[in-house]
mmCIF file with all atom_site columns, C-alpha atoms in Angstrom:
data_model
loop_
_atom_site.group_PDB
_atom_site.id
_atom_site.type_symbol
_atom_site.label_atom_id
_atom_site.label_alt_id
_atom_site.label_comp_id
_atom_site.label_asym_id
_atom_site.label_entity_id
_atom_site.label_seq_id
_atom_site.pdbx_PDB_ins_code
_atom_site.Cartn_x
_atom_site.Cartn_y
_atom_site.Cartn_z
_atom_site.occupancy
_atom_site.B_iso_or_equiv
_atom_site.pdbx_formal_charge
_atom_site.auth_seq_id
_atom_site.auth_comp_id
_atom_site.auth_asym_id
_atom_site.auth_atom_id
_atom_site.pdbx_PDB_model_num
ATOM 1  C CA . LEU N 1 1  ? -71.922 -24.836 81.894  1.00 60.00 ? 1124 LEU N CA 1
ATOM 2  C CA . ALA N 1 2  ? -71.056 -21.182 80.621  1.00 65.00 ? 1125 ALA N CA 1
ATOM 3  C CA . VAL N 1 3  ? -67.334 -20.506 81.077  1.00 65.00 ? 1126 VAL N CA 1
ATOM 4  C CA . ARG N 1 4  ? -66.457 -16.979 82.633  1.00 74.00 ? 1127 ARG N CA 1
ATOM 5  C CA . ARG N 1 5  ? -63.925 -14.454 81.310  1.00 79.00 ? 1128 ARG N CA 1
ATOM 6  C CA . LEU N 1 6  ? -61.115 -13.835 84.268  1.00 81.00 ? 1129 LEU N CA 1
ATOM 7  C CA . GLU N 1 7  ? -61.594 -10.161 84.958  1.00 89.00 ? 1130 GLU N CA 1
ATOM 8  C CA . ARG N 1 8  ? -58.880 -9.947  87.537  1.00 93.00 ? 1131 ARG N CA 1
ATOM 9  C CA . LEU N 1 9  ? -55.631 -11.697 89.392  1.00 94.00 ? 1132 LEU N CA 1
ATOM 10 C CA . ALA N 1 10 ? -53.747 -10.285 91.999  1.00 96.00 ? 1133 ALA N CA 1
ATOM 11 C CA . PHE N 1 11 ? -50.783 -12.174 93.630  1.00 97.00 ? 1134 PHE N CA 1
ATOM 12 C CA . ARG N 1 12 ? -47.857 -11.559 95.896  1.00 97.00 ? 1135 ARG N CA 1
ATOM 13 C CA . LEU N 1 13 ? -44.423 -13.348 95.879  1.00 95.00 ? 1136 LEU N CA 1
ATOM 14 C CA . ARG N 1 14 ? -41.097 -13.272 97.704  1.00 96.00 ? 1137 ARG N CA 1
ATOM 15 C CA . PHE N 1 15 ? -37.812 -13.001 95.176  1.00 92.00 ? 1138 PHE N CA 1
ATOM 16 C CA . CYS N 1 16 ? -34.342 -12.599 96.409  1.00 92.00 ? 1139 CYS N CA 1
ATOM 17 C CA . GLY N 1 17 ? -35.652 -10.798 99.559  1.00 92.00 ? 1140 GLY N CA 1
ATOM 18 C CA . ARG N 1 18 ? -37.603 -8.990  97.563  1.00 95.00 ? 1141 ARG N CA 1
ATOM 19 C CA . ARG N 1 19 ? -42.037 -8.702  98.383  1.00 97.00 ? 1142 ARG N CA 1
ATOM 20 C CA . LEU N 1 20 ? -43.755 -8.244  95.314  1.00 97.00 ? 1143 LEU N CA 1
ATOM 21 C CA . LYS N 1 21 ? -47.279 -7.602  94.324  1.00 97.00 ? 1144 LYS N CA 1
ATOM 22 C CA . VAL N 1 22 ? -48.597 -7.888  90.889  1.00 97.00 ? 1145 VAL N CA 1
ATOM 23 C CA . ASP N 1 23 ? -52.413 -6.453  90.407  1.00 97.00 ? 1146 ASP N CA 1
ATOM 24 C CA . LEU N 1 24 ? -53.927 -7.651  86.557  1.00 95.00 ? 1147 LEU N CA 1
ATOM 25 C CA . ASN N 1 25 ? -57.143 -6.645  84.804  1.00 94.00 ? 1148 ASN N CA 1
ATOM 26 C CA . THR N 1 26 ? -58.394 -6.836  81.415  1.00 90.00 ? 1149 THR N CA 1
ATOM 27 C CA . THR N 1 27 ? -56.254 -3.501  80.395  1.00 93.00 ? 1150 THR N CA 1
ATOM 28 C CA . HIS N 1 28 ? -53.596 -3.008  83.124  1.00 95.00 ? 1151 HIS N CA 1
ATOM 29 C CA . ALA N 1 29 ? -50.379 -4.346  84.915  1.00 97.00 ? 1152 ALA N CA 1
ATOM 30 C CA . VAL N 1 30 ? -49.823 -2.589  88.340  1.00 98.00 ? 1153 VAL N CA 1
ATOM 31 C CA . TYR N 1 31 ? -46.713 -3.933  90.189  1.00 98.00 ? 1154 TYR N CA 1
ATOM 32 C CA . THR N 1 32 ? -45.857 -2.716  93.910  1.00 97.00 ? 1155 THR N CA 1
ATOM 33 C CA . LEU N 1 33 ? -42.418 -3.547  95.071  1.00 97.00 ? 1156 LEU N CA 1
ATOM 34 C CA . GLN N 1 34 ? -43.586 -3.852  98.808  1.00 96.00 ? 1157 GLN N CA 1
ATOM 35 C CA . ASP N 1 35 ? -39.812 -4.741  100.227 1.00 94.00 ? 1158 ASP N CA 1
ATOM 36 C CA . GLY N 1 36 ? -36.264 -4.507  98.958  1.00 95.00 ? 1159 GLY N CA 1
ATOM 37 C CA . ILE N 1 37 ? -33.995 -3.247  97.013  1.00 96.00 ? 1160 ILE N CA 1
ATOM 38 C CA . PRO N 1 38 ? -35.635 -2.264  93.103  1.00 96.00 ? 1161 PRO N CA 1
ATOM 39 C CA . LEU N 1 39 ? -36.730 -4.703  90.739  1.00 95.00 ? 1162 LEU N CA 1
ATOM 40 C CA . HIS N 1 40 ? -35.749 -5.220  86.679  1.00 95.00 ? 1163 HIS N CA 1
ATOM 41 C CA . ILE N 1 41 ? -38.054 -6.609  84.928  1.00 95.00 ? 1164 ILE N CA 1
ATOM 42 C CA . GLU N 1 42 ? -39.722 -6.663  81.498  1.00 95.00 ? 1165 GLU N CA 1
ATOM 43 C CA . HIS N 1 43 ? -43.630 -6.246  80.400  1.00 94.00 ? 1166 HIS N CA 1
ATOM 44 C CA . HIS N 1 44 ? -44.470 -7.005  77.155  1.00 91.00 ? 1167 HIS N CA 1
ATOM 45 C CA . GLY N 1 45 ? -40.902 -6.519  76.294  1.00 92.00 ? 1168 GLY N CA 1
ATOM 46 C CA . GLU N 1 46 ? -40.180 -3.227  78.010  1.00 95.00 ? 1169 GLU N CA 1
ATOM 47 C CA . LYS N 1 47 ? -37.902 -3.040  80.443  1.00 97.00 ? 1170 LYS N CA 1
ATOM 48 C CA . ILE N 1 48 ? -38.678 -1.325  83.750  1.00 96.00 ? 1171 ILE N CA 1
ATOM 49 C CA . THR N 1 49 ? -37.693 -1.208  86.872  1.00 96.00 ? 1172 THR N CA 1
ATOM 50 C CA . ILE N 1 50 ? -39.844 -1.554  90.258  1.00 96.00 ? 1173 ILE N CA 1
ATOM 51 C CA . SER N 1 51 ? -38.875 0.551   93.010  1.00 95.00 ? 1174 SER N CA 1
ATOM 52 C CA . SER N 1 52 ? -40.593 0.656   96.318  1.00 92.00 ? 1175 SER N CA 1
ATOM 53 C CA . ASP N 1 53 ? -41.271 4.387   95.876  1.00 92.00 ? 1176 ASP N CA 1
ATOM 54 C CA . GLU N 1 54 ? -44.510 3.946   93.993  1.00 94.00 ? 1177 GLU N CA 1
ATOM 55 C CA . PRO N 1 55 ? -46.140 1.282   91.987  1.00 96.00 ? 1178 PRO N CA 1
ATOM 56 C CA . VAL N 1 56 ? -45.931 1.048   88.372  1.00 97.00 ? 1179 VAL N CA 1
ATOM 57 C CA . GLN N 1 57 ? -48.336 0.317   86.024  1.00 97.00 ? 1180 GLN N CA 1
ATOM 58 C CA . ARG N 1 58 ? -48.468 -0.492  82.409  1.00 97.00 ? 1181 ARG N CA 1
ATOM 59 C CA . ALA N 1 59 ? -51.426 -1.522  79.606  1.00 96.00 ? 1182 ALA N CA 1
ATOM 60 C CA . ILE N 1 60 ? -51.660 -5.303  78.827  1.00 92.00 ? 1183 ILE N CA 1
ATOM 61 C CA . LEU N 1 61 ? -51.349 -5.440  75.168  1.00 86.00 ? 1184 LEU N CA 1
ATOM 62 C CA . PRO N 1 62 ? -54.270 -7.866  73.802  1.00 81.00 ? 1185 PRO N CA 1
ATOM 63 C CA . GLN N 1 63 ? -53.558 -11.280 72.949  1.00 73.00 ? 1186 GLN N CA 1
ATOM 64 C CA . PRO N 1 64 ? -55.304 -13.225 70.386  1.00 68.00 ? 1187 PRO N CA 1
ATOM 65 C CA . SER N 1 65 ? -57.407 -16.344 71.740  1.00 64.00 ? 1188 SER N CA 1
ATOM 66 C CA . ALA N 1 66 ? -56.138 -19.523 71.470  1.00 57.00 ? 1189 ALA N CA 1
ATOM 67 C CA . ARG N 1 67 ? -59.844 -21.136 71.790  1.00 57.00 ? 1190 ARG N CA 1
ATOM 68 C CA . HIS N 1 68 ? -60.621 -19.527 68.421  1.00 52.00 ? 1191 HIS N CA 1
ATOM 69 C CA . PRO N 1 69 ? -60.425 -22.060 65.510  1.00 51.00 ? 1192 PRO N CA 1
ATOM 70 C CA . SER N 1 70 ? -58.520 -19.780 63.406  1.00 53.00 ? 1193 SER N CA 1
ATOM 71 C CA . ASN N 1 71 ? -55.439 -19.454 65.953  1.00 57.00 ? 1194 ASN N CA 1
ATOM 72 C CA . LEU N 1 72 ? -55.708 -23.154 66.793  1.00 58.00 ? 1195 LEU N CA 1
ATOM 73 C CA . GLU N 1 73 ? -55.279 -23.857 63.280  1.00 62.00 ? 1196 GLU N CA 1
ATOM 74 C CA . ALA N 1 74 ? -51.820 -21.413 63.222  1.00 60.00 ? 1197 ALA N CA 1
ATOM 75 C CA . ALA N 1 75 ? -50.512 -22.844 65.767  1.00 61.00 ? 1198 ALA N CA 1
ATOM 76 C CA . ARG N 1 76 ? -50.771 -26.683 64.709  1.00 63.00 ? 1199 ARG N CA 1
ATOM 77 C CA . GLN N 1 77 ? -49.169 -25.613 62.028  1.00 66.00 ? 1200 GLN N CA 1
ATOM 78 C CA . ASP N 1 78 ? -46.529 -23.222 63.485  1.00 63.00 ? 1201 ASP N CA 1
ATOM 79 C CA . ALA N 1 79 ? -45.910 -26.830 65.757  1.00 65.00 ? 1202 ALA N CA 1
ATOM 80 C CA . GLU N 1 80 ? -45.172 -28.632 62.275  1.00 71.00 ? 1203 GLU N CA 1
ATOM 81 C CA . GLN N 1 81 ? -42.623 -26.470 61.247  1.00 66.00 ? 1204 GLN N CA 1
ATOM 82 C CA . THR N 1 82 ? -40.866 -26.796 63.737  1.00 55.00 ? 1205 THR N CA 1
#
């Protein structure tokens, strides 16, 4: 069987009296506060505030594939050093 790449992930959650919708695709994340007071989060280290005024969209930074043999070796070496 061929492994299919995940193209999109969307979910909703409740957190401290807020309702948040998160919609991720291969290039962007969109955060939408559906109910509640503004929420402060970090996206790739950037501090952002999500309010019910409008969705917040941020780029998803490319990540190295953990399945690539060179990345597995690097991860193994990092684990041995800790």
